[in-house]
Coordinates of C-alpha atoms in Angstrom, one line a residue:
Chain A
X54 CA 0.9 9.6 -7.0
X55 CA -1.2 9.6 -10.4
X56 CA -4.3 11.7 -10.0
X57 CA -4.9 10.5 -6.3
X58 CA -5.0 13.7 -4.0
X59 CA -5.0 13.6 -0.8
X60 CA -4.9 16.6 2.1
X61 CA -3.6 17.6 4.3
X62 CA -0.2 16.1 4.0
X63 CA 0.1 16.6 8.1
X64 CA -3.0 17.2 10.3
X65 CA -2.8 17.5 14.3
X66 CA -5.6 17.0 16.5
X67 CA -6.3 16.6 20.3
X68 CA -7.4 13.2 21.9
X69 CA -11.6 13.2 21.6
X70 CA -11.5 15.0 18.8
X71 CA -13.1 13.6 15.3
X72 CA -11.3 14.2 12.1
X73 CA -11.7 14.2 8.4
X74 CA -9.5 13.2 5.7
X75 CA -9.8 14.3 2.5
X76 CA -9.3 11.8 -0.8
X77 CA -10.1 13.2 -4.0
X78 CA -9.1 11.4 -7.6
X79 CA -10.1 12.3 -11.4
X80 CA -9.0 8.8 -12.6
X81 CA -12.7 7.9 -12.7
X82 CA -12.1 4.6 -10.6
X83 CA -14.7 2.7 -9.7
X84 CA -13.3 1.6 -6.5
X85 CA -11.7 3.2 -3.4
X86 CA -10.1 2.3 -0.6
X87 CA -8.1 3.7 2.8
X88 CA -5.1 2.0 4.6
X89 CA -3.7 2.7 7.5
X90 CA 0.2 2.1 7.8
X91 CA 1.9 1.7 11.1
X92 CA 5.7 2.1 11.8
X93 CA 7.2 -1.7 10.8
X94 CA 3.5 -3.3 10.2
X95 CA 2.1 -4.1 6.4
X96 CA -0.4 -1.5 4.8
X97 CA -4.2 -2.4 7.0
X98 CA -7.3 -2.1 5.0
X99 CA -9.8 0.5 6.7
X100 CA -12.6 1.0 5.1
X101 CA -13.2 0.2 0.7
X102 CA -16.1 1.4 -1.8
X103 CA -16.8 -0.4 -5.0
X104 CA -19.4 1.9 -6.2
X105 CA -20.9 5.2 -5.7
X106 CA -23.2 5.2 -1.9
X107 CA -21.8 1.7 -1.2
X108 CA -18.6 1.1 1.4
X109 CA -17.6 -2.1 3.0
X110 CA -15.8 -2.9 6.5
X111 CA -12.0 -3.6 5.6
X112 CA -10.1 -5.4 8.9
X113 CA -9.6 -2.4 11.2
X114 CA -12.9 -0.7 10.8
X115 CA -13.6 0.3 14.3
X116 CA -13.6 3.9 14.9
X117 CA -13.4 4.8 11.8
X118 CA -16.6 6.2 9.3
X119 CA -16.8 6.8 5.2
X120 CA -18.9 7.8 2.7
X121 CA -18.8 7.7 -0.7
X122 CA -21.3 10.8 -2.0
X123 CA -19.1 11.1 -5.6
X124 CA -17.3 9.0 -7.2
X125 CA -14.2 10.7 -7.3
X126 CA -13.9 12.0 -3.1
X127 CA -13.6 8.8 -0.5
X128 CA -13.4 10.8 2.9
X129 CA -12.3 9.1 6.0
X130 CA -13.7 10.1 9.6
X131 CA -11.5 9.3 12.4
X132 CA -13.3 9.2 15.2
X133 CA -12.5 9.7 19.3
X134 CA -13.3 6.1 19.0
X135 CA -10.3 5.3 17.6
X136 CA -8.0 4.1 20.3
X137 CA -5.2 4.8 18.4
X138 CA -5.4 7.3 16.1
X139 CA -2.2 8.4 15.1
X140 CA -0.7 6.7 12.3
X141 CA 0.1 7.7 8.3
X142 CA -3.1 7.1 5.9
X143 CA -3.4 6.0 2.4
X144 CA -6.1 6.5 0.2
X145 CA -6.3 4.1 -2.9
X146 CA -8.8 3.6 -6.3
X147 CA -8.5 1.0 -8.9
X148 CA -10.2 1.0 -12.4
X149 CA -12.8 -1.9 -11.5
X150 CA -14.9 -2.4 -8.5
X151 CA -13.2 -5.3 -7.3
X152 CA -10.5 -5.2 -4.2
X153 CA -7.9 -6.6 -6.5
X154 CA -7.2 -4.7 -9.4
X155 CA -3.9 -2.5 -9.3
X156 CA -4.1 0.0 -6.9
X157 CA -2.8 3.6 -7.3
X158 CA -2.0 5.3 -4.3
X159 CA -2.2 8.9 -3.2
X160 CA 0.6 10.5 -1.0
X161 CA -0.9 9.9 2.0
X162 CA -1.6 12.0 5.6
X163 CA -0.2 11.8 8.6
X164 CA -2.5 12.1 11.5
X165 CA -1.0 13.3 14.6
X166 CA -3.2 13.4 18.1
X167 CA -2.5 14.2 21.3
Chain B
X252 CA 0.6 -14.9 11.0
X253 CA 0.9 -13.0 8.1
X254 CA 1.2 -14.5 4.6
X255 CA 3.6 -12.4 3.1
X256 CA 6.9 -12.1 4.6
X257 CA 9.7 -10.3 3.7
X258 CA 13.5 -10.4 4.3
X259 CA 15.4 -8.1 5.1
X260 CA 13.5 -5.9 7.2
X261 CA 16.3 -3.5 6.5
X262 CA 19.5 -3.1 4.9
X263 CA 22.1 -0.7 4.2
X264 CA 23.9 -1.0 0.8
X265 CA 26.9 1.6 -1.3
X266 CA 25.7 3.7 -4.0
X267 CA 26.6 1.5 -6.9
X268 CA 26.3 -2.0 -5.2
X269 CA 23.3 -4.5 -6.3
X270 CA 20.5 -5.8 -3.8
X271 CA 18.3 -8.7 -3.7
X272 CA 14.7 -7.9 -1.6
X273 CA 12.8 -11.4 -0.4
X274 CA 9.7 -12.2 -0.3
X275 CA 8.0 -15.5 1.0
X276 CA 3.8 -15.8 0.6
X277 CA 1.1 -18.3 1.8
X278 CA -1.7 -16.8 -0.1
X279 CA -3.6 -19.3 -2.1
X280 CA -5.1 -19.1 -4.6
X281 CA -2.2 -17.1 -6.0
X282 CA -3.2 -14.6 -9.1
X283 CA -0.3 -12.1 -8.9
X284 CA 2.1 -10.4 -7.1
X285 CA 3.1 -7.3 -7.3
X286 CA 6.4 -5.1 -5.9
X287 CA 5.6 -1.4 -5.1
X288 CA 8.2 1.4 -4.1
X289 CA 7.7 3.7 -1.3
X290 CA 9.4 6.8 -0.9
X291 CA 9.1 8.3 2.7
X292 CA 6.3 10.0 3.6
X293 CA 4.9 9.1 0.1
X294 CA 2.3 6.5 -1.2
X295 CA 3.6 3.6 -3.0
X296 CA 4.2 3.2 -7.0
X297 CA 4.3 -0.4 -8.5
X298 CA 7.0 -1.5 -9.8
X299 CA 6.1 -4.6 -11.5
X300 CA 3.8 -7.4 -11.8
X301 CA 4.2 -11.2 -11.5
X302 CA 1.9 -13.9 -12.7
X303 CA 1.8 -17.1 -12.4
X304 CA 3.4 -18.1 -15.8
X305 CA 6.0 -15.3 -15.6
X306 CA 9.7 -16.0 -14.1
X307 CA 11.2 -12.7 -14.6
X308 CA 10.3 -9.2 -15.3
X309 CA 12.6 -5.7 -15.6
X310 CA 11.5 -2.8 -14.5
X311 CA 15.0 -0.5 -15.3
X312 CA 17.1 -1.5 -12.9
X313 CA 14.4 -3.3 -10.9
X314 CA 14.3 -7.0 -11.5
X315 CA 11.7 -9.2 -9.9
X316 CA 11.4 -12.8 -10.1
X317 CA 8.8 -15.7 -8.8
X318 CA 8.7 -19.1 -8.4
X319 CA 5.1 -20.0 -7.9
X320 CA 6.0 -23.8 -6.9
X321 CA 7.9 -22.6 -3.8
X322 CA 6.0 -19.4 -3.3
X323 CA 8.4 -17.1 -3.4
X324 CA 9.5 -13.7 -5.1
X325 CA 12.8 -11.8 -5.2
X326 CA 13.3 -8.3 -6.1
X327 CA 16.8 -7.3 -7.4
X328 CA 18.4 -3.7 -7.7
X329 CA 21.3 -3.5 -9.9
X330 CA 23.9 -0.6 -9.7
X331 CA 21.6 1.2 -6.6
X332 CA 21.3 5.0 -6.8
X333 CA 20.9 6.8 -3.8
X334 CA 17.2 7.5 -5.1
X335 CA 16.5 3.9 -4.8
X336 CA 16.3 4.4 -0.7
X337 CA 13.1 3.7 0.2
X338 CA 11.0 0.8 1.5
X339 CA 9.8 -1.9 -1.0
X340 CA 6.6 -3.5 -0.8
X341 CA 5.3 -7.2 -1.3
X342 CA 1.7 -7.7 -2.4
X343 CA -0.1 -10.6 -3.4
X344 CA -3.1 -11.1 -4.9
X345 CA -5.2 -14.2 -3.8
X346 CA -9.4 -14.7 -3.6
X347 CA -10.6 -11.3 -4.0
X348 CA -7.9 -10.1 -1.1
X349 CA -4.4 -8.4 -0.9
X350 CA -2.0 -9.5 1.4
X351 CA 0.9 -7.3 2.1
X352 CA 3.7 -7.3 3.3
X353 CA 5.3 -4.8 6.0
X354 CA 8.1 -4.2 3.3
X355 CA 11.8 -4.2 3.1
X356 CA 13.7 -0.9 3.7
X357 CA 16.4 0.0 2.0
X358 CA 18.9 3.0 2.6
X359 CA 21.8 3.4 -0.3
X360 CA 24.9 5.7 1.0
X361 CA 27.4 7.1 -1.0

């Protein structure tokens, strides 16, 4: 999980409810990004920032807000417009501010609403 | 329809026993591929890295392979530990995108 932290591990919340998850790294990459990974479907990109105070729409963006304050913290907002929230959530960087490099991977959090 | 497709979805194999994981890809232009391991629960960890010009590469006991004529990479696990259950994951790099694939699981009894 290299220096990728992500928390909590497990978080529960009720339907309508927003939500923030937490991604924190001291690999000082450039670029992060947040997947969403679904039971038997490939890793979906969310949201991704290149540099500081810049993010970018990934291919589920709906429901879901960032912001990228620091370079090293990439939170995620799930929002009550998320239709379907609950799913397992990976938070990425890479050295360069492309979408391409390597990416290292934090251990993830599973979001749980109901 | 996804470009990267991987075969089997699952598969069961003995402690001890070798594996080959598949992996079929559309993605064009094609600048690498890489495998990743995911425990469960855990975020992934690469395993290796393919380009274009490369045919095989070792990893330990990991093994992956590409032919970049027929678009296609295999990833091999030789005398499987039962550490080495966990899903493996397809990823190719193309135009400033990853395409992934939804990964090939793998449980290893004793």
């Amino acid at each position: 999980d290299g220096g990728i932290t992500q928390s909590p591990k497990y978080l529960f919340r009720k339907e309508g409810q927003n939500v923030t998850l937490s991604c924190e790294q001291n690999l000082n990459h450039d670029a992060m990004y947040w997947y969403r990974q679904d039971p038997g479907q490939g890793l979906r990109l969310i949201y991704y920032s290149q540099i500081v105070n810049d993010f970018q729409k990934g291919d589920i963006a709906e429901g879901y807000s960032v912001s990228r304050e620091k370079k090293e913290s990439f939170p995620l907002t799930v929002t009550s417009a998320q239709k379907n929230p609950t799913a397992f959530y990976l938070c990425a960087s890479s050295p360069f501010g492309d979408r391409v490099s390597e990416q290292y991977f934090g251990p993830g959090t599973r979001l749980t609403v109901t | 329809k996804n470009q990267v497709e991987q075969s089997p979805q699952s598969l069961i194999i003995l402690e001890g026993k070798n594996c080959t994981l598949q992996c079929n890809y559309t993605v064009s232009p094609f600048s690498n591929l890489r495998w990743y391991k995911q425990d469960t629960g855990r975020g992934p960890v690469s395993l290796t890295i393919m380009t274009f010009s490369e045919n095989t590469k070792s990893n330990g006991r990991y093994t992956a392979t590409l032919d970049a004529d027929t678009k296609q990479s295999s990833l091999h696990i030789t005398a499987s530990q039962l550490s080495d259950s966990a899903s493996y994951i397809c990823v190719v790099k193309g135009n400033n995108r990853l395409a992934f694939g939804k990964g090939n699981q793998v449980v290893v009894i004793p």
